[in-house]
Coordinates of C-alpha atoms in Angstrom, one line a residue:
X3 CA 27.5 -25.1 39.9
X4 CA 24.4 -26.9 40.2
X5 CA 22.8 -24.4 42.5
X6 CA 24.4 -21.2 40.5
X7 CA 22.5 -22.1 37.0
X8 CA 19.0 -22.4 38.2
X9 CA 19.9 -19.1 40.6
X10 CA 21.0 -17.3 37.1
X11 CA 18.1 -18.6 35.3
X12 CA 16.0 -17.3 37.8
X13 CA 17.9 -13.8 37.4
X14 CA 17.5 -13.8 34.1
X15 CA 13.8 -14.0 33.8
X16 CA 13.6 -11.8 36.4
X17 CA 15.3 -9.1 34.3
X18 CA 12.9 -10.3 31.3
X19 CA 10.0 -9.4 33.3
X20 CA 11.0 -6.0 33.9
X21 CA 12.9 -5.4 31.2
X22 CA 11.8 -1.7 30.2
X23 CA 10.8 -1.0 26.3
X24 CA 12.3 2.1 24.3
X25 CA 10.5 3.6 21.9
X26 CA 12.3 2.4 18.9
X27 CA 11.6 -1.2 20.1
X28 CA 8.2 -0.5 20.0
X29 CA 8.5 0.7 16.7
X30 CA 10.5 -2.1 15.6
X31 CA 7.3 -4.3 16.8
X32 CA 5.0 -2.3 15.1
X33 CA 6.8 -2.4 11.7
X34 CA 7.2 -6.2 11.9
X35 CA 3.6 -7.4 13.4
X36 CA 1.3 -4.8 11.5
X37 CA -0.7 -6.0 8.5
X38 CA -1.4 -2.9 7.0
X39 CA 2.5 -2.9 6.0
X40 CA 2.5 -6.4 4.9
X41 CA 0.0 -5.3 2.7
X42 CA 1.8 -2.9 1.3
X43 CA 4.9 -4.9 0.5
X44 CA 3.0 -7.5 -1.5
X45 CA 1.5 -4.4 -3.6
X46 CA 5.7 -3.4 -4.0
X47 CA 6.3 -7.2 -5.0
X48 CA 3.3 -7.3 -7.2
X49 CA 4.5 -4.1 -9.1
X50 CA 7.7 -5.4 -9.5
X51 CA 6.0 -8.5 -11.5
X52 CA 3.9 -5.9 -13.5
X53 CA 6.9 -3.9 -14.6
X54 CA 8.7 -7.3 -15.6
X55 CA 5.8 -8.3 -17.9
X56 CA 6.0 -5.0 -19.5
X57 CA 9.6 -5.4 -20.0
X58 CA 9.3 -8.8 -21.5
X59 CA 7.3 -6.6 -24.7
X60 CA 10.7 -6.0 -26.2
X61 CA 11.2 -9.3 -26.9
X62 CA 9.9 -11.7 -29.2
X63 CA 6.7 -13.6 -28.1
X64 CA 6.5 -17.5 -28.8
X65 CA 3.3 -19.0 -29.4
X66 CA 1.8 -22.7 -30.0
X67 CA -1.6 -23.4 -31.5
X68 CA -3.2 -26.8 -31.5
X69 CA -6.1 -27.7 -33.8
X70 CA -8.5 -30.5 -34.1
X71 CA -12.0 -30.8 -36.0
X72 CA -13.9 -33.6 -36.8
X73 CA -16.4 -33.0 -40.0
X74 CA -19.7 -34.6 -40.5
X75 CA -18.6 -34.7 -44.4
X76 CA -16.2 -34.9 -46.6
X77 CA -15.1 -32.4 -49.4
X78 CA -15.8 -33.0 -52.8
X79 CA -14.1 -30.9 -55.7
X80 CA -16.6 -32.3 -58.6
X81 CA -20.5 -33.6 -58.4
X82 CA -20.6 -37.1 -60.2
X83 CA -23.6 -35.5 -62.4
X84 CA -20.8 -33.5 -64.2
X85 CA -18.9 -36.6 -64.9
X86 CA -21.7 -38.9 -66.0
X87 CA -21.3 -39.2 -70.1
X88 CA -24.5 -38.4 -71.8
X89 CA -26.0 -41.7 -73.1
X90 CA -27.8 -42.7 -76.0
X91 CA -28.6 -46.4 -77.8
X92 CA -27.1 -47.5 -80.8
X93 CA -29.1 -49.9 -82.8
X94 CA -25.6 -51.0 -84.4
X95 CA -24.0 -52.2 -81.5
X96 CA -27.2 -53.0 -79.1
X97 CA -24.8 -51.1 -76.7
X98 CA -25.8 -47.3 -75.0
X99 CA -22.9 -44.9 -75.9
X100 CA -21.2 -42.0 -74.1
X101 CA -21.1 -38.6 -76.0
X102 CA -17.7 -37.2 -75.8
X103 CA -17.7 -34.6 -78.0
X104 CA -21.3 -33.9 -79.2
X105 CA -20.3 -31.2 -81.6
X106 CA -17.9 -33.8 -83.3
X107 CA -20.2 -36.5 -82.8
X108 CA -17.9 -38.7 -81.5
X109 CA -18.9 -41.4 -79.0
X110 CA -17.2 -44.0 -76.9
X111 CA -19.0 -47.6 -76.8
X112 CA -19.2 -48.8 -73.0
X113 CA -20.6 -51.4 -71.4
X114 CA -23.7 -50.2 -69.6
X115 CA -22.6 -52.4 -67.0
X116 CA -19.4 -50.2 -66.2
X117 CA -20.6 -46.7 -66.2
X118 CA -21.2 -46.7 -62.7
X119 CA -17.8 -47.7 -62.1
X120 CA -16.4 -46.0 -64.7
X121 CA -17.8 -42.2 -62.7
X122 CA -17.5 -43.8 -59.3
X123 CA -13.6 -44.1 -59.6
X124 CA -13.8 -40.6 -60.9
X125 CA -15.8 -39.3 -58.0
X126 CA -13.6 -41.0 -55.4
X127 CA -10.7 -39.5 -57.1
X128 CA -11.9 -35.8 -56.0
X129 CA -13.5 -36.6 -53.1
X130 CA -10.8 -36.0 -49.5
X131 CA -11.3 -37.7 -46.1
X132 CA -11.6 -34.4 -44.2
X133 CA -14.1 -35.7 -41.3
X134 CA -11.0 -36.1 -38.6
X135 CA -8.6 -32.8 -39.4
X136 CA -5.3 -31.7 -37.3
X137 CA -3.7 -28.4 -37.2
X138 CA -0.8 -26.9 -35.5
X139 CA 1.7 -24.3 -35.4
X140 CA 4.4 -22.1 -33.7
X141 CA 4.1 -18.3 -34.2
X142 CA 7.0 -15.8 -33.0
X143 CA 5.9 -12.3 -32.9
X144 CA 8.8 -9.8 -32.6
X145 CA 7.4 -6.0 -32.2
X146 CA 9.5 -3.7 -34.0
X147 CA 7.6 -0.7 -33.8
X148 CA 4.8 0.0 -31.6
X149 CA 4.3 3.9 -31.5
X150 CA 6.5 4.7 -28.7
X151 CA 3.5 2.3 -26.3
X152 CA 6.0 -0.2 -25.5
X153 CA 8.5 2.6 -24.0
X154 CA 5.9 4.5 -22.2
X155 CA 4.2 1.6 -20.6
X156 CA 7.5 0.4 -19.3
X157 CA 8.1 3.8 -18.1
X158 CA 4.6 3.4 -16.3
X159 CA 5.3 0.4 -14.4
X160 CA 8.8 1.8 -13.2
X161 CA 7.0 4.7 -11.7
X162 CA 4.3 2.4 -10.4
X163 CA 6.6 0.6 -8.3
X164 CA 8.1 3.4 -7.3
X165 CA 4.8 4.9 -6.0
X166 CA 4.2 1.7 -4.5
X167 CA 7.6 1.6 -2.6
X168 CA 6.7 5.2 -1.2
X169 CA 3.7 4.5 -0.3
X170 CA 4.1 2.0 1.8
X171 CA 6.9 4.6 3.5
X172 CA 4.0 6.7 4.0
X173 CA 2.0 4.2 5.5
X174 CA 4.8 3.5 7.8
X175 CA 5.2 7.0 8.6
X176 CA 1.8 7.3 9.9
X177 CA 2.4 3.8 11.5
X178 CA 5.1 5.3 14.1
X179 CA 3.1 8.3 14.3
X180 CA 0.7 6.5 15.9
X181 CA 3.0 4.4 17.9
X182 CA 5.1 7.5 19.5
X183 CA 1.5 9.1 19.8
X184 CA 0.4 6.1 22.1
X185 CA 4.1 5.9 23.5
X186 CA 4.2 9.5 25.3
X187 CA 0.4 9.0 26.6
X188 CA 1.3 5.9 28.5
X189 CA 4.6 8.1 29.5
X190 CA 2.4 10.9 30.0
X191 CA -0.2 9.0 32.4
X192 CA 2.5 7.2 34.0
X193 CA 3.5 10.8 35.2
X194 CA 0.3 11.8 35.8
X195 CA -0.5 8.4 38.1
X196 CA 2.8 9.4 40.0
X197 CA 1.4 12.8 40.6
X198 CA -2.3 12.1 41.7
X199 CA -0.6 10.1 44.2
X200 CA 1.7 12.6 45.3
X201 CA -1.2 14.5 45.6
X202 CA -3.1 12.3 47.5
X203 CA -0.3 11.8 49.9
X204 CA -0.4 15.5 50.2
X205 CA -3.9 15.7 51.0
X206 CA -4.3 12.8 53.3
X207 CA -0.8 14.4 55.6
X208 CA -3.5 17.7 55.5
X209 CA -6.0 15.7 56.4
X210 CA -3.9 14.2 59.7
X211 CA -3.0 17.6 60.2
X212 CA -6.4 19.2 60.3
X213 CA -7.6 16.2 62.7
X214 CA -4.7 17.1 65.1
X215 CA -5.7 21.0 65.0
X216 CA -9.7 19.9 65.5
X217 CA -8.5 17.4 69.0
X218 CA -6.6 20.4 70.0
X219 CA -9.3 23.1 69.3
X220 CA -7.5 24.8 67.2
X221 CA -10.0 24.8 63.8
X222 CA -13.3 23.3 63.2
X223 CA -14.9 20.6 62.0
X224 CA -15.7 22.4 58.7
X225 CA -12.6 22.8 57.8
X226 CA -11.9 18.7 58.1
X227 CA -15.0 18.2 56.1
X228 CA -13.9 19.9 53.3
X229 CA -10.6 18.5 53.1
X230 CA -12.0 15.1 53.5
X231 CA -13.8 16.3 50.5
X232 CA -10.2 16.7 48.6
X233 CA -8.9 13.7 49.6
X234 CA -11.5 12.0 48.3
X235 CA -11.2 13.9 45.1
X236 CA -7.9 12.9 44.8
X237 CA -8.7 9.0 45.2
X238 CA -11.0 9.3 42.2
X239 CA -8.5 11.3 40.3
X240 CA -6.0 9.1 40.8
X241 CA -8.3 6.0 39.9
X242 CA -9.7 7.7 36.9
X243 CA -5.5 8.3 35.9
X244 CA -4.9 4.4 36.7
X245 CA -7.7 3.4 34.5
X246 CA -6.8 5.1 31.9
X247 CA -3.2 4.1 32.1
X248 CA -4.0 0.5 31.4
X249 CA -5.8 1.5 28.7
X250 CA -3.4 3.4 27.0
X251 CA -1.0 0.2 27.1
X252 CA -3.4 -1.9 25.9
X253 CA -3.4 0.4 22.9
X254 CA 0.4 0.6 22.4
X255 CA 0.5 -3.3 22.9
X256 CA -2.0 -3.5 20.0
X257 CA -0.2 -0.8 17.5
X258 CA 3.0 -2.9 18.2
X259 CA 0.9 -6.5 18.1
X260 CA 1.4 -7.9 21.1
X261 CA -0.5 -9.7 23.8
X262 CA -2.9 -7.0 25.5
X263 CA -2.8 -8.9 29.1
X264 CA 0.9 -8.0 29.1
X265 CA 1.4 -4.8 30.0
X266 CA 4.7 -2.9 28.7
X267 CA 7.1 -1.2 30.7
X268 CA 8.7 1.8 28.8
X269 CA 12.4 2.9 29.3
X270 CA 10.7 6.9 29.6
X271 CA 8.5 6.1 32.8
X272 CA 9.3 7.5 35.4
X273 CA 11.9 10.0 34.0
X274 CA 11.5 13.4 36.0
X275 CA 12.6 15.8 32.8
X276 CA 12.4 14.1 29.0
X277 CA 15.3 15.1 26.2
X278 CA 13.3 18.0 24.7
X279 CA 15.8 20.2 22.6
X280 CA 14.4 23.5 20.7
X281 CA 14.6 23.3 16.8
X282 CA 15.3 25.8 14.5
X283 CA 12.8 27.6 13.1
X284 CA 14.2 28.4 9.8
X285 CA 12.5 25.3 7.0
X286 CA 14.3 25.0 3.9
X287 CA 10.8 24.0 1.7
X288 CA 12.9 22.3 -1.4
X289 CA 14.4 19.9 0.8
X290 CA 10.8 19.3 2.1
X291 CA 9.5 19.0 -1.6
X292 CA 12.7 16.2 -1.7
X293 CA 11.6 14.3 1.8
X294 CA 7.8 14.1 1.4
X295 CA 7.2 10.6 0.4
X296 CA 3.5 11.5 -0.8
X297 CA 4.6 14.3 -2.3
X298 CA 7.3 12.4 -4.4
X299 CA 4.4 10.1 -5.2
X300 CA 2.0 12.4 -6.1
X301 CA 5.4 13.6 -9.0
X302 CA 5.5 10.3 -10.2
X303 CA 1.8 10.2 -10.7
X304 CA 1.7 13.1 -13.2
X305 CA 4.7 11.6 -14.4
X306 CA 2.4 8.2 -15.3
X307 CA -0.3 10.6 -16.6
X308 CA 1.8 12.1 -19.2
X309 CA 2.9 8.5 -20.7
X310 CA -0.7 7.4 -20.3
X311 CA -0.8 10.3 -23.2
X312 CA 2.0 8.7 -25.2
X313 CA -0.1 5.7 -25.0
X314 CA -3.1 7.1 -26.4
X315 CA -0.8 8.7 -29.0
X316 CA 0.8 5.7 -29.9
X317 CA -3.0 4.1 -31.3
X318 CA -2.8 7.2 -34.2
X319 CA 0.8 6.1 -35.4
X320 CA 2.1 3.2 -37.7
X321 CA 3.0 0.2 -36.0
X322 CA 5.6 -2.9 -37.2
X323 CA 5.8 -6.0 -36.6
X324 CA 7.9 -9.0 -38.0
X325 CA 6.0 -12.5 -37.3
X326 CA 7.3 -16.2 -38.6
X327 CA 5.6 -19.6 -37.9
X328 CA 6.4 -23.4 -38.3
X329 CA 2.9 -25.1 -39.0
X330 CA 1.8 -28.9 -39.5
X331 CA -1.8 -30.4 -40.8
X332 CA -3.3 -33.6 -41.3
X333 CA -4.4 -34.2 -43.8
X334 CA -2.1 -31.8 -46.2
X335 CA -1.7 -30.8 -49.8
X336 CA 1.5 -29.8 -50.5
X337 CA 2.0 -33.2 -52.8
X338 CA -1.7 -34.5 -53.7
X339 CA -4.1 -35.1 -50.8
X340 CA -2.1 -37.2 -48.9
X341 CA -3.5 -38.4 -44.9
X342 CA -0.4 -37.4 -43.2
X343 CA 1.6 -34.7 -41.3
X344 CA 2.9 -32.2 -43.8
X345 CA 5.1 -29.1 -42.6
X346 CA 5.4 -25.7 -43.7
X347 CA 7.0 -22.3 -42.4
X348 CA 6.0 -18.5 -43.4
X349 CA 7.6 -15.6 -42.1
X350 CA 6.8 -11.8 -43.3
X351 CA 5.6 -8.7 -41.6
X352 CA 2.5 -7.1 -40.5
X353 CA 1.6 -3.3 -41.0
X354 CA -1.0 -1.3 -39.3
X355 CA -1.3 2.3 -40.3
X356 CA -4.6 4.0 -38.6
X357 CA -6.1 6.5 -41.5
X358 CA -9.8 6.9 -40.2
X359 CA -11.5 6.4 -36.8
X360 CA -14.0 10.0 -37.1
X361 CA -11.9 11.6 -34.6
X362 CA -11.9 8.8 -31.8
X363 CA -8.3 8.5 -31.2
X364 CA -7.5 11.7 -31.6
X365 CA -10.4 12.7 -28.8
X366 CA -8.7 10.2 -26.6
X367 CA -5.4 11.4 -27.1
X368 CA -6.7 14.9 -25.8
X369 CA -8.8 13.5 -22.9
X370 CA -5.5 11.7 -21.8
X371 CA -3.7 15.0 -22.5
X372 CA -6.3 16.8 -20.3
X373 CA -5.9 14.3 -17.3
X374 CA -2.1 15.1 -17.4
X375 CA -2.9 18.8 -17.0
X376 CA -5.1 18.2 -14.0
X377 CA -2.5 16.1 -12.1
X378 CA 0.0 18.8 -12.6
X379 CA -2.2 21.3 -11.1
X380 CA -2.7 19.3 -8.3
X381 CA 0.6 18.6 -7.7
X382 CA 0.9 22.4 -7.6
X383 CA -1.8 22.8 -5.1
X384 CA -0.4 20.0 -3.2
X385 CA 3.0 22.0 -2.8
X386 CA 0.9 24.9 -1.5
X387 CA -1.1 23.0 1.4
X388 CA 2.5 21.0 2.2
X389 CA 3.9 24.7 2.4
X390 CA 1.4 25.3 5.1
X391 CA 0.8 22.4 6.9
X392 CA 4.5 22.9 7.4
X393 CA 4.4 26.3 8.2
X394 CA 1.5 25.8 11.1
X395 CA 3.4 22.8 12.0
X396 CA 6.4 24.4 12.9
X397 CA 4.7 27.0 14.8
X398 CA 2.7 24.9 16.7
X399 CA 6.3 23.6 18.1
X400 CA 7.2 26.6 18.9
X401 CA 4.3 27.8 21.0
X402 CA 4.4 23.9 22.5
X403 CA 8.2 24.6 23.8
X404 CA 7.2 28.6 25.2
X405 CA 4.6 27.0 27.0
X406 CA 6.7 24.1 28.5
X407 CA 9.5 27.4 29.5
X408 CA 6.8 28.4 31.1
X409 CA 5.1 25.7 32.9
X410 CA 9.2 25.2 34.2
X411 CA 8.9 28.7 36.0
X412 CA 5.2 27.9 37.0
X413 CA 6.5 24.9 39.0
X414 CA 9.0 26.1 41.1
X415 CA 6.3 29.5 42.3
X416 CA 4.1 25.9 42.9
X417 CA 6.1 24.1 45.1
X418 CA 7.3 27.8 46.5
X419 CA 4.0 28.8 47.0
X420 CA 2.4 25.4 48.8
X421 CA 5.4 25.1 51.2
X422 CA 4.9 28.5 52.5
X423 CA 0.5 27.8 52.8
X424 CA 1.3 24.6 54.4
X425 CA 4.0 26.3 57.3
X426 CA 1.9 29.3 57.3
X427 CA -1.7 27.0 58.2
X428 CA 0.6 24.9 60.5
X429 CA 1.4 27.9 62.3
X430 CA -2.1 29.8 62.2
X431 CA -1.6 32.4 60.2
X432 CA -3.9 31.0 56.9
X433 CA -7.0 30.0 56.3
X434 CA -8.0 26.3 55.1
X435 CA -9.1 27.9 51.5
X436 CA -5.8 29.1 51.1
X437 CA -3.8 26.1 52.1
X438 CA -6.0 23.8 49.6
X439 CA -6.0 26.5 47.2
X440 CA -2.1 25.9 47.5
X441 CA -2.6 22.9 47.0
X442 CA -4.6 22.9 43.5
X443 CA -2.2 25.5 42.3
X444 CA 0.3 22.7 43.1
X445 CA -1.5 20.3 41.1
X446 CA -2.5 22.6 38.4
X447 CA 1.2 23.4 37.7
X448 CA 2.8 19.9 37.3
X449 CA 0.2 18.6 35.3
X450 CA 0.5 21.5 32.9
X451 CA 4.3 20.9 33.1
X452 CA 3.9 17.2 32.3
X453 CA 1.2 18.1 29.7
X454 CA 3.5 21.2 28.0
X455 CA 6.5 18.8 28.1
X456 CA 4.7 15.5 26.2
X457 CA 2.9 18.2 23.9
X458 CA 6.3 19.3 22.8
X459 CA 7.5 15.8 21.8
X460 CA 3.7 15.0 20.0
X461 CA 4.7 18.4 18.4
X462 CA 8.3 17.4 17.3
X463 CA 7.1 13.8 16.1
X464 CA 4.2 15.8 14.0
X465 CA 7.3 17.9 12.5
X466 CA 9.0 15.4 11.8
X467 CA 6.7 13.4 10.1
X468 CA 5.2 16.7 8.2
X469 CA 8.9 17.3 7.3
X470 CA 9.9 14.3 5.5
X471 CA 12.5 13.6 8.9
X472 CA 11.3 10.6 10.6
X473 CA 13.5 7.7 10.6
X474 CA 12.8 4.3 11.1

C-alpha cells in the first residue's frame, strides 16, 4: 500500500496536467474571475439599497434635535428707568417722595436710602438667566399625501434594479462572446498547427522524392530548388501558426483569469469534424423582443421616464402630512421662569398647496413629459435595428454553413486531386508545377474547411447572443 498511494498520486496529477478544458469551464472561469461582472453585481446590490430607502417613504420618519446656546446676555422684560418713581423733596418730611399717581397727587414717602433697592428687586424680578440655554426634541413625520411622488419613485427604483440585474446579463453575454470567440481560435489554430505540419511533412517526402529523381537523372536541379523553396515556406507557415497559437491562449487564459504561463488544453483540439447542426431559418421577432436583455432594459427605461413625469407632476399638487413632537428646554416657562427641564408635546398637520410659481412647474412637468416621448421613440427605433441585426445575423449563418457544405466537397476533390499529381509525378507523367500546385490546392482546401467550419460556430454564438438564446 505504501508504494500504491504515491504511484496514484503521481497518476493523478498526471491527469491534472492534461486534463482538457470544455468550453463551458472556461466560461465558468470567466464568469467567476472577471471584474467587469463584479462590478456589475455591486451596482444590483446597490439598487437594491436604493429601492429600500424609497420604500422606507411610506412610513413614518423619527427624528431627534439637540440644542445648546450660550448668550452673552440675559433677557430683560422691563428697563429699570420705567420702574424708577419720579422724585421730588418735601420740606414737611425732609424726606424725597415717589409720585404714584401725579394726576391724584398722591405720593409714597421712602427712604432715599431704599430706592435703589426698592427698583433693583424689581428689575431682577424681570430679568431671566438665558446666557447657558438647552433645547431638544423628537419629531415624527408621517407623509400622508405626497402627490402620487412617493409611488412613482418607488416604482423608479424597482425598475432600476431591474435594469441593473439585466445589465449585468448583458455584460455577461458579451463576456462569453468573447470567451467562445477566443475558444474556437485556439481550436481553430490548433487545426491549423496540425495542418502546416501535415503539409510540411508533405513537402519535405516531395522533397526526398525530387532528390531521388535528380541522383537518378530523372529531373533537374530546378525542380529541387523550387520545392526546397516550398518546404521552406511551409516551416515559416507553420511557425507563424505556432506563434500565434500561444497567443491565442494567452488571451483565453486572460478572458477566463488565469495564469498566462499556463497554457490550456481544450476538450475541441484536435477533433477532426466539430458538432455543427443547421438552424432554422424561420425567427419568431416577439420572442426576440422577450429575450433581449438590452432591449427589456431599454422598456424599463421609458418605463422610469414616464414616473420621472409623475414626479414632476406631483410638485403642482397638494401635499399632507401629519407631524407630532416631544420637546424639552432649559430654562422653560410653562410655570414662571424656572432653570429646569420642562416638557411639552404638539402634534397637528402640515399643508402645502402650490398656487403660483409663473409657469415653472408646469414647464417641468412638460420637459419631463417630453423626455418620456423621446425614450419611447427610441425604443421604437431600437426594435427596428434589433429586427435587422437579427435578420443579417441569421443570414450570415446561413451563408457560413453553405460555405462549410462546400468546403466538405472541396476536400475530398483535394485529397483526390493530390494523390493522383503525386502518383502521376512519381511515375513521369507531370510536371513539378502541377504536383506543387496539387499540393497548394491541398492546403487551400482544408484551411478553408477549418476556416468555413469555426466561422459557422462564431456565426451560431453571434445568433445566439443577437437572439436573446445564450445560456450560461
Amino acid at each position: 500500500m505504501k508504494k500504491i498511494f504515491p504511484l496514484l498520486f503521481a497518476i493523478t496529477i498526471s491527469f491534472t496536467a492534461v486534463a482538457q478544458v470544455s468550453l463551458d469551464s472556461c466560461r465558468r472561469m470567466a464568469l467567476r474571475n472577471n471584474k467587469q461582472i463584479e462590478i456589475e453585481n455591486l451596482k444590483i446590490e446597490q439598487s437594491g439599497y436604493q429601492r429600500k430607502q424609497a420604500k422606507a417613504a411610506y412610513k413614518p420618519s423619527i427624528d431627534f434635535v439637540g440644542t445648546y446656546l450660550h448668550n452673552g446676555r440675559n433677557i430683560s422684560l422691563i428697563d429699570i428707568n420705567d420702574i424708577t418713581p419720579t422724585q421730588f423733596f418735601n420740606p414737611a418730611t425732609g424726606n424725597y417722595d415717589f409720585v404714584i399717581d401725579a394726576a391724584a397727587g398722591i405720593g409714597l414717602s421712602i427712604e432715599g436710602s431704599k430706592v435703589d433697592a426698592f427698583t433693583q428687586k424689581i428689575k431682577d424680578a424681570l430679568t431671566f438667566d438665558t446666557k447657558n440655554m438647552f433645547a431638544a426634541g423628537v419629531l415624527v413625520t408621517q407623509p400622508i399625501y405626497m402627490g402620487g411622488k412617493i409611488k412613482a419613485l418607488n416604482r423608479i427604483t424597482e425598475y432600476a434594479e431591474d435594469i441593473s440585474k439585466l445589465l449585468r446579463d448583458r455584460k455577461v453575454e458579451d463576456l462569453l462572446y468573447n470567451v467562445d470567440h477566443a475558444y474556437w481560435l485556439v481550436v481553430s489554430l490548433k487545426a491549423k498547427e496540425k495542418l502546416a505540419e501535415s503539409y510540411l511533412e508533405l513537402m519535405t517526402k516531395l522533397d526526398n522524392d525530387v532528390r531521388k529523381m535528380l541522383e537518378q537523372g530523372v529531373t533537374t536541379r530546378a525542380v529541387l530548388l523550387s520545392v526546397d523553396v516550398k518546404v521552406d515556406e511551409a516551416k515559416v507557415a507553420l511557425a507563424k501558426v505556432q506563434n500565434g497559437l500561444v497567443l491565442s491562449r494567452m488571451a483565453l487564459a486572460q478572458l477566463c483569469g488565469e495564469p498566462l504561463d499556463e497554457p490550456m488544453l481544450l476538450a475541441d483540439e484536435g477533433r477532426e469534424d466539430l458538432d455543427v447542426s443547421l438552424r432554422p431559418k424561420y425567427v419568431d421577432m416577439r420572442q426576440v423582443y422577450e429575450k433581449r436583455n438590452d432591449f427589456n432594459a431599454l422598456e424599463l427605461g421609458v418605463k422610469v421616464y414616464d414616473e420621472k413625469a409623475k414626479v414632476a407632476k406631483s410638485e403642482m399638487l397638494p401635499t399632507v402630512a401629519a407631524i407630532g413632537s416631544v420637546f424639552t428646554s432649559n430654562p422653560h416657562v410653562y410655570n414662571g421662569f424656572k432653570k429646569e427641564f420642562g416638557f411639552n408635546y404638539a402634534i397637528g398637520a402640515v399643508v402645502k398647496i402650490p398656487i403660483w410659481h409663473w409657469g415653472g412647474l408646469s414647464n417641468k412637468y412638460k420637459a419631463a413629459l417630453v423626455d418620456a416621448k423621446v425614450k419611447h421613440l427610441e425604443m421604437e427605433e431600437a426594435k427596428e435595428m434589433i429586427t435587422l441585426q437579427v435578420t443579417q445575423a441569421n443570414f450570415k449563418y446561413q451563408e457560413a454553413f453553405k460555405t462549410y457544405e462546400m468546403t466538405k466537397s472541396s476536400l475530398v476533390t483535394a485529397d483526390e486531386n493530390l494523390r493522383v499529381a503525386r502518383l502521376a509525378f512519381r511515375e513521369g507523367m507531370s510536371t513539378s508545377d502541377e504536383v506543387l500546385a496539387a499540393h497548394t490546392a491541398w492546403l487551400k482546401a482544408h484551411s478553408e474547411k477549418i476556416d468555413a467550419e469555426i466561422d459557422v460556430m462564431m456565426c451560431d454564438v453571434y445568433l445566439s447572443k443577437v437572439l436573446g438564446e445564450m445560456r450560461y
